[in-house]
Structures are given as C-alpha cells and as structure tokens.
PDB file of C-alpha atoms in Angstrom:
ATOM      1  CA  THR A   1      25.656  89.569  35.360  1.00  0.00           C
ATOM      2  CA  VAL A   2      23.738  86.422  36.311  1.00  0.00           C
ATOM      3  CA  PHE A   3      20.250  85.780  34.948  1.00  0.00           C
ATOM      4  CA  GLY A   4      18.499  84.143  37.907  1.00  0.00           C
ATOM      5  CA  VAL A   5      15.329  82.054  37.585  1.00  0.00           C
ATOM      6  CA  GLY A   6      13.137  82.843  40.608  1.00  0.00           C
ATOM      7  CA  MET A   7      12.211  79.283  41.543  1.00  0.00           C
ATOM      8  CA  ALA A   8      15.807  78.099  41.202  1.00  0.00           C
ATOM      9  CA  MET A   9      16.902  80.957  43.474  1.00  0.00           C
ATOM     10  CA  GLU A  10      14.336  79.889  46.089  1.00  0.00           C
ATOM     11  CA  ARG A  11      15.745  76.369  46.036  1.00  0.00           C
ATOM     12  CA  ASN A  12      19.386  77.483  46.227  1.00  0.00           C
ATOM     13  CA  PRO A  13      19.740  80.252  48.826  1.00  0.00           C
ATOM     14  CA  GLU A  14      23.437  79.482  49.373  1.00  0.00           C
ATOM     15  CA  ALA A  15      24.138  80.219  45.698  1.00  0.00           C
ATOM     16  CA  CYS A  16      22.213  83.470  46.026  1.00  0.00           C
ATOM     17  CA  ARG A  17      24.330  84.493  49.002  1.00  0.00           C
ATOM     18  CA  ALA A  18      27.516  83.631  47.086  1.00  0.00           C
ATOM     19  CA  MET A  19      26.471  85.769  44.079  1.00  0.00           C
ATOM     20  CA  ARG A  20      25.504  88.632  46.347  1.00  0.00           C
ATOM     21  CA  ASP A  21      28.796  88.431  48.274  1.00  0.00           C
ATOM     22  CA  ALA A  22      30.765  88.330  45.024  1.00  0.00           C
ATOM     23  CA  GLY A  23      29.210  91.627  43.942  1.00  0.00           C
ATOM     24  CA  TRP A  24      27.556  90.246  40.837  1.00  0.00           C
ATOM     25  CA  GLU A  25      24.426  91.733  39.333  1.00  0.00           C
ATOM     26  CA  VAL A  26      21.569  89.234  39.542  1.00  0.00           C
ATOM     27  CA  ALA A  27      19.044  90.111  36.847  1.00  0.00           C
ATOM     28  CA  SER A  28      15.674  88.393  36.572  1.00  0.00           C
ATOM     29  CA  HIS A  29      15.300  85.356  34.278  1.00  0.00           C
ATOM     30  CA  GLY A  30      11.601  85.027  35.120  1.00  0.00           C
ATOM     31  CA  TYR A  31      10.068  82.918  37.841  1.00  0.00           C
ATOM     32  CA  ARG A  32      10.033  79.626  35.867  1.00  0.00           C
ATOM     33  CA  TRP A  33      12.159  78.366  33.006  1.00  0.00           C
ATOM     34  CA  TRP A  34       9.090  78.275  30.776  1.00  0.00           C
ATOM     35  CA  ASP A  35       8.346  79.195  27.194  1.00  0.00           C
ATOM     36  CA  TYR A  36       6.019  82.103  27.988  1.00  0.00           C
ATOM     37  CA  GLN A  37       4.645  82.257  24.443  1.00  0.00           C
ATOM     38  CA  GLU A  38       1.198  80.950  25.435  1.00  0.00           C
ATOM     39  CA  VAL A  39       1.207  82.027  29.097  1.00  0.00           C
ATOM     40  CA  ASP A  40      -1.648  84.297  30.153  1.00  0.00           C
ATOM     41  CA  ALA A  41      -0.652  87.914  30.877  1.00  0.00           C
ATOM     42  CA  GLU A  42      -1.986  87.765  34.429  1.00  0.00           C
ATOM     43  CA  ILE A  43       0.079  84.707  35.244  1.00  0.00           C
ATOM     44  CA  GLU A  44       3.194  86.294  33.762  1.00  0.00           C
ATOM     45  CA  ARG A  45       2.501  89.549  35.680  1.00  0.00           C
ATOM     46  CA  GLU A  46       2.321  87.539  38.907  1.00  0.00           C
ATOM     47  CA  HIS A  47       5.507  85.702  38.065  1.00  0.00           C
ATOM     48  CA  ILE A  48       7.334  88.993  37.499  1.00  0.00           C
ATOM     49  CA  ARG A  49       5.977  90.318  40.842  1.00  0.00           C
ATOM     50  CA  ARG A  50       6.956  87.127  42.631  1.00  0.00           C
ATOM     51  CA  THR A  51      10.496  86.997  41.274  1.00  0.00           C
ATOM     52  CA  VAL A  52      11.115  90.626  42.180  1.00  0.00           C
ATOM     53  CA  GLN A  53      10.210  89.759  45.779  1.00  0.00           C
ATOM     54  CA  ILE A  54      12.473  86.718  45.719  1.00  0.00           C
ATOM     55  CA  HIS A  55      15.401  88.919  44.705  1.00  0.00           C
ATOM     56  CA  LYS A  56      14.615  91.322  47.543  1.00  0.00           C
ATOM     57  CA  ASP A  57      14.471  88.460  50.046  1.00  0.00           C
ATOM     58  CA  LEU A  58      17.557  86.540  48.870  1.00  0.00           C
ATOM     59  CA  ILE A  59      19.825  89.143  47.256  1.00  0.00           C
ATOM     60  CA  GLY A  60      18.806  92.068  49.381  1.00  0.00           C
ATOM     61  CA  GLU A  61      17.706  94.256  46.478  1.00  0.00           C
ATOM     62  CA  ARG A  62      15.267  94.094  43.581  1.00  0.00           C
ATOM     63  CA  PRO A  63      16.470  93.212  40.057  1.00  0.00           C
ATOM     64  CA  VAL A  64      16.934  96.100  37.667  1.00  0.00           C
ATOM     65  CA  GLY A  65      17.370  93.909  34.577  1.00  0.00           C
ATOM     66  CA  MET A  66      15.068  91.327  32.985  1.00  0.00           C
ATOM     67  CA  TYR A  67      15.814  88.580  30.505  1.00  0.00           C
ATOM     68  CA  GLN A  68      12.734  86.372  30.306  1.00  0.00           C
ATOM     69  CA  GLY A  69      14.496  84.308  27.661  1.00  0.00           C
ATOM     70  CA  LYS A  70      11.375  82.929  26.036  1.00  0.00           C
ATOM     71  CA  PRO A  71       9.041  85.969  26.093  1.00  0.00           C
ATOM     72  CA  ASN A  72       5.717  86.693  24.387  1.00  0.00           C
ATOM     73  CA  ILE A  73       4.039  89.788  23.017  1.00  0.00           C
ATOM     74  CA  ASN A  74       3.103  90.907  26.537  1.00  0.00           C
ATOM     75  CA  THR A  75       6.455  90.518  28.279  1.00  0.00           C
ATOM     76  CA  ARG A  76       8.026  93.898  27.586  1.00  0.00           C
ATOM     77  CA  LYS A  77       4.741  95.677  28.315  1.00  0.00           C
ATOM     78  CA  LEU A  78       4.510  93.932  31.706  1.00  0.00           C
ATOM     79  CA  VAL A  79       8.172  94.718  32.475  1.00  0.00           C
ATOM     80  CA  VAL A  80       7.593  98.409  31.743  1.00  0.00           C
ATOM     81  CA  GLU A  81       4.366  98.462  33.725  1.00  0.00           C
ATOM     82  CA  GLU A  82       6.112  96.919  36.782  1.00  0.00           C
ATOM     83  CA  GLY A  83       8.118 100.134  36.901  1.00  0.00           C
ATOM     84  CA  GLY A  84      11.338  99.123  38.598  1.00  0.00           C
ATOM     85  CA  PHE A  85      13.421  97.712  35.763  1.00  0.00           C
ATOM     86  CA  LEU A  86      16.159  99.795  34.175  1.00  0.00           C
ATOM     87  CA  TYR A  87      16.393  97.525  31.157  1.00  0.00           C
ATOM     88  CA  ASP A  88      15.477  94.218  29.546  1.00  0.00           C
ATOM     89  CA  SER A  89      17.604  91.991  27.364  1.00  0.00           C
ATOM     90  CA  ASP A  90      14.936  90.141  25.402  1.00  0.00           C
ATOM     91  CA  ALA A  91      16.427  91.230  22.078  1.00  0.00           C
ATOM     92  CA  TYR A  92      19.268  90.145  19.827  1.00  0.00           C
ATOM     93  CA  SER A  93      19.030  92.924  17.310  1.00  0.00           C
ATOM     94  CA  ASP A  94      21.987  95.246  17.867  1.00  0.00           C
ATOM     95  CA  ASP A  95      25.514  95.657  19.193  1.00  0.00           C
ATOM     96  CA  LEU A  96      24.432  98.681  21.228  1.00  0.00           C
ATOM     97  CA  PRO A  97      21.628  99.386  23.724  1.00  0.00           C
ATOM     98  CA  TYR A  98      18.647 101.316  22.375  1.00  0.00           C
ATOM     99  CA  TRP A  99      15.437 102.911  23.620  1.00  0.00           C
ATOM    100  CA  ASN A 100      11.869 101.734  23.240  1.00  0.00           C
ATOM    101  CA  MET A 101       8.777 103.931  23.587  1.00  0.00           C
ATOM    102  CA  ASP A 102       6.057 101.410  22.820  1.00  0.00           C
ATOM    103  CA  TYR A 103       4.557 101.145  26.298  1.00  0.00           C
ATOM    104  CA  ASN A 104       5.343 104.482  28.005  1.00  0.00           C
ATOM    105  CA  LYS A 105       5.393 107.567  25.806  1.00  0.00           C
ATOM    106  CA  SER A 106       6.723 109.788  28.597  1.00  0.00           C
ATOM    107  CA  ARG A 107       9.567 107.569  29.848  1.00  0.00           C
ATOM    108  CA  PRO A 108      11.703 105.501  27.453  1.00  0.00           C
ATOM    109  CA  HIS A 109      12.556 101.903  28.250  1.00  0.00           C
ATOM    110  CA  LEU A 110      16.127 100.696  27.670  1.00  0.00           C
ATOM    111  CA  ILE A 111      16.914  97.475  25.805  1.00  0.00           C
ATOM    112  CA  VAL A 112      20.388  95.998  26.320  1.00  0.00           C
ATOM    113  CA  PRO A 113      20.506  93.244  23.678  1.00  0.00           C
ATOM    114  CA  TYR A 114      21.751  89.761  24.463  1.00  0.00           C
ATOM    115  CA  THR A 115      23.374  87.303  22.058  1.00  0.00           C
ATOM    116  CA  LEU A 116      22.862  83.769  20.776  1.00  0.00           C
ATOM    117  CA  SER A 117      26.066  83.982  18.737  1.00  0.00           C
ATOM    118  CA  GLU A 118      28.823  84.617  21.309  1.00  0.00           C
ATOM    119  CA  ASN A 119      27.144  82.056  23.518  1.00  0.00           C
ATOM    120  CA  ASP A 120      28.222  78.659  24.848  1.00  0.00           C
ATOM    121  CA  MET A 121      24.804  77.259  23.900  1.00  0.00           C
ATOM    122  CA  ARG A 122      26.464  76.651  20.588  1.00  0.00           C
ATOM    123  CA  PHE A 123      28.283  73.724  22.244  1.00  0.00           C
ATOM    124  CA  ALA A 124      24.882  72.035  22.419  1.00  0.00           C
ATOM    125  CA  ILE A 125      23.651  72.469  18.829  1.00  0.00           C
ATOM    126  CA  PRO A 126      24.608  70.851  15.507  1.00  0.00           C
ATOM    127  CA  ASN A 127      27.442  72.680  13.737  1.00  0.00           C
ATOM    128  CA  GLY A 128      28.223  74.664  16.894  1.00  0.00           C
ATOM    129  CA  PHE A 129      31.481  74.779  18.858  1.00  0.00           C
ATOM    130  CA  SER A 130      33.184  71.409  19.221  1.00  0.00           C
ATOM    131  CA  HIS A 131      35.847  72.402  21.787  1.00  0.00           C
ATOM    132  CA  GLY A 132      37.070  75.280  23.892  1.00  0.00           C
ATOM    133  CA  GLY A 133      39.625  76.428  21.350  1.00  0.00           C
ATOM    134  CA  GLU A 134      36.922  77.116  18.777  1.00  0.00           C
ATOM    135  CA  PHE A 135      34.894  79.031  21.342  1.00  0.00           C
ATOM    136  CA  SER A 136      37.900  81.115  22.377  1.00  0.00           C
ATOM    137  CA  LYS A 137      38.926  81.933  18.801  1.00  0.00           C
ATOM    138  CA  TYR A 138      35.406  82.989  17.864  1.00  0.00           C
ATOM    139  CA  LEU A 139      35.151  85.272  20.912  1.00  0.00           C
ATOM    140  CA  LYS A 140      38.617  86.742  20.308  1.00  0.00           C
ATOM    141  CA  ASP A 141      37.904  87.398  16.618  1.00  0.00           C
ATOM    142  CA  SER A 142      34.605  89.069  17.550  1.00  0.00           C
ATOM    143  CA  LEU A 143      36.196  91.260  20.195  1.00  0.00           C
ATOM    144  CA  LYS A 144      39.122  92.284  17.962  1.00  0.00           C
ATOM    145  CA  TYR A 145      36.750  93.371  15.209  1.00  0.00           C
ATOM    146  CA  LEU A 146      34.640  95.407  17.611  1.00  0.00           C
ATOM    147  CA  VAL A 147      37.685  97.032  19.210  1.00  0.00           C
ATOM    148  CA  ASP A 148      38.961  98.015  15.750  1.00  0.00           C
ATOM    149  CA  GLU A 149      35.572  99.618  15.040  1.00  0.00           C
ATOM    150  CA  GLY A 150      35.711 101.399  18.398  1.00  0.00           C
ATOM    151  CA  ARG A 151      39.139 102.824  17.690  1.00  0.00           C
ATOM    152  CA  LYS A 152      37.648 104.346  14.547  1.00  0.00           C
ATOM    153  CA  GLY A 153      35.007 106.138  16.623  1.00  0.00           C
ATOM    154  CA  ARG A 154      32.220 103.537  16.538  1.00  0.00           C
ATOM    155  CA  PRO A 155      32.427 101.629  19.841  1.00  0.00           C
ATOM    156  CA  LYS A 156      30.185  98.654  20.403  1.00  0.00           C
ATOM    157  CA  MET A 157      28.986  96.272  23.141  1.00  0.00           C
ATOM    158  CA  MET A 158      29.824  92.563  23.141  1.00  0.00           C
ATOM    159  CA  SER A 159      27.821  90.126  25.277  1.00  0.00           C
ATOM    160  CA  VAL A 160      29.080  86.605  26.033  1.00  0.00           C
ATOM    161  CA  GLY A 161      26.472  84.053  27.141  1.00  0.00           C
ATOM    162  CA  LEU A 162      27.694  81.412  29.596  1.00  0.00           C
ATOM    163  CA  HIS A 163      26.099  78.445  31.360  1.00  0.00           C
ATOM    164  CA  CYS A 164      27.820  76.426  34.093  1.00  0.00           C
ATOM    165  CA  ARG A 165      26.661  73.106  32.599  1.00  0.00           C
ATOM    166  CA  LEU A 166      28.210  73.992  29.236  1.00  0.00           C
ATOM    167  CA  VAL A 167      31.332  76.127  29.492  1.00  0.00           C
ATOM    168  CA  GLY A 168      31.947  74.708  32.982  1.00  0.00           C
ATOM    169  CA  ARG A 169      33.528  71.604  31.507  1.00  0.00           C
ATOM    170  CA  PRO A 170      37.315  71.744  32.004  1.00  0.00           C
ATOM    171  CA  GLY A 171      38.341  71.833  28.340  1.00  0.00           C
ATOM    172  CA  ARG A 172      35.772  74.474  27.522  1.00  0.00           C
ATOM    173  CA  ALA A 173      36.607  76.534  30.619  1.00  0.00           C
ATOM    174  CA  ALA A 174      40.182  76.667  29.448  1.00  0.00           C
ATOM    175  CA  GLY A 175      39.038  78.364  26.241  1.00  0.00           C
ATOM    176  CA  LEU A 176      36.999  80.880  28.236  1.00  0.00           C
ATOM    177  CA  ALA A 177      39.989  81.686  30.467  1.00  0.00           C
ATOM    178  CA  GLU A 178      42.080  82.271  27.356  1.00  0.00           C
ATOM    179  CA  PHE A 179      39.505  84.734  26.028  1.00  0.00           C
ATOM    180  CA  ILE A 180      39.276  86.605  29.342  1.00  0.00           C
ATOM    181  CA  ASP A 181      43.044  87.077  29.402  1.00  0.00           C
ATOM    182  CA  TYR A 182      42.832  88.317  25.817  1.00  0.00           C
ATOM    183  CA  ALA A 183      40.080  90.800  26.662  1.00  0.00           C
ATOM    184  CA  LYS A 184      42.087  92.142  29.628  1.00  0.00           C
ATOM    185  CA  SER A 185      45.092  92.667  27.386  1.00  0.00           C
ATOM    186  CA  PHE A 186      43.330  95.603  25.673  1.00  0.00           C
ATOM    187  CA  GLY A 187      43.443  97.625  28.882  1.00  0.00           C
ATOM    188  CA  ASP A 188      41.183 100.654  28.910  1.00  0.00           C
ATOM    189  CA  ASP A 189      39.998  99.929  25.364  1.00  0.00           C
ATOM    190  CA  VAL A 190      37.739  97.141  26.728  1.00  0.00           C
ATOM    191  CA  TRP A 191      35.364  97.695  29.656  1.00  0.00           C
ATOM    192  CA  ILE A 192      34.441  94.368  31.278  1.00  0.00           C
ATOM    193  CA  CYS A 193      31.312  95.164  33.282  1.00  0.00           C
ATOM    194  CA  ARG A 194      27.841  94.229  34.522  1.00  0.00           C
ATOM    195  CA  ARG A 195      24.767  94.830  32.406  1.00  0.00           C
ATOM    196  CA  ASP A 196      23.309  97.230  34.956  1.00  0.00           C
ATOM    197  CA  GLU A 197      26.545  99.277  34.617  1.00  0.00           C
ATOM    198  CA  ILE A 198      25.961  99.469  30.859  1.00  0.00           C
ATOM    199  CA  ALA A 199      22.364 100.548  31.500  1.00  0.00           C
ATOM    200  CA  LYS A 200      23.375 103.264  33.973  1.00  0.00           C
ATOM    201  CA  HIS A 201      25.988 104.525  31.524  1.00  0.00           C
ATOM    202  CA  TRP A 202      23.350 104.693  28.817  1.00  0.00           C
ATOM    203  CA  TYR A 203      20.918 106.573  31.061  1.00  0.00           C
ATOM    204  CA  LYS A 204      23.654 109.069  31.960  1.00  0.00           C
ATOM    205  CA  HIS A 205      25.203 109.668  28.554  1.00  0.00           C
ATOM    206  CA  HIS A 206      22.631 108.662  25.916  1.00  0.00           C
ATOM    207  CA  TYR A 207      19.230 109.453  27.373  1.00  0.00           C
ATOM    208  CA  PRO A 208      16.801 110.809  24.725  1.00  0.00           C
ATOM    209  CA  VAL A 209      16.938 114.583  24.567  1.00  0.00           C
ATOM    210  CA  GLY A 210      13.915 116.303  26.035  1.00  0.00           C
ATOM    211  CA  MET A 211      12.610 113.216  27.874  1.00  0.00           C
ATOM    212  CA  SER A 212      11.940 113.209  31.605  1.00  0.00           C
ATOM    213  CA  LYS A 213      13.848 110.763  33.841  1.00  0.00           C
ATOM    214  CA  ALA A 214      11.156 110.882  36.528  1.00  0.00           C
TER     215      ALA A 214
END
C-alpha cells in the first residue's frame, strides 16, 4: 500500500501510472503534507474531496484508505462523513484492526493501525536505526514474535513503514530485502498483503454482530 499525497500525485502522473500498473493500493495521505492540527474543518473537508478526485483521475479509482498522518480532532469525523473510505490508519494503538462508532452509530468505521516502531523513519531520529542490519533484525524479531503468538491462536497484524528517501539507500535496502525473504520463508503462516485487503477481510469475517453493512 502506498500513502499518496494528493498534490504530489498531481505533479507526478508517471509515478501514479506506475503504481496503478503494478497493482498497488494507493491510499490517501491527504492533499498536502501539512500538520492539520490547526487547519479549519472546511479546508480539510475540501482537501479530502479534492484528493479523492485526484485518485479517480490518476489512478482510475477512488481511495478506500486514509492516512492523514498529522490529523486533528476533526479528521476521522470528516473521513466518515465523506462516506467512501473503508478504513483509516491514523492510529498506532493496536496490532489488530478495530471498529469505531464515534461518528456513525448505524455503520461502524474500521481503523487499521499504522506503526512508528517498525518504520524506517527511525533512521532519521536520534537513537534510531544506524544501518540496514539493525532494521532487518528488528523487523525479523518483531515478525517472529507475532508469528509465535499466531501459532498459539492469537494472530496479529504487522505494519512496516517505508519511505524511498530513507530505506531506498543501498545499504538500508539490503536490510529490507533480507527481511522480505525472511517473511516469505514462513509460507502460509504470513500473509503479505495490501491494507485494503486487510480491511476487506475484517469486514467479511469480523464485522460487528447485528450491524448493517449498508
């Protein structure tokens, strides 16, 4: 899954075509890479509307996921009101998706949490990862622990946050490749997938009992 900033997508249509042709999910990352903490609700509503249209124009379909990244108290309400999103990822609070009923009592909204821990942003902060080997080991240790929990009947989700400008450096990319090979080695015990696939699985198998899907 790619989190696409609307304005960046407008300026890079070739990249949009490449992501579309590769079969990637392109979720919304807002229209601007802003801290929306102090942004007026009407401006943010218009930004959400605009970026949905950009996805339709450049990807050929609307986004079903939203990760604003730097949201405010209005963001989730506006996402729910827009009506076309299956999920948002503006949360870091669990290893599993969960439902929220704050803004629509008749139709639950799905939250698929993201991560700031298994994330290459830690290459750019003090006391973070210093090289690709550290990144790979941390990801492998995290996955092994979660797989062990899953084999005991408590499966979990593991997100890995990546940015071209960070993990895209050769030495760091080597660590990522090592982790991907490790994840594949678990076979059917590890499902490597898009976030919209997780959301659709959750809607199909874990939808709140008695709630309408309309």
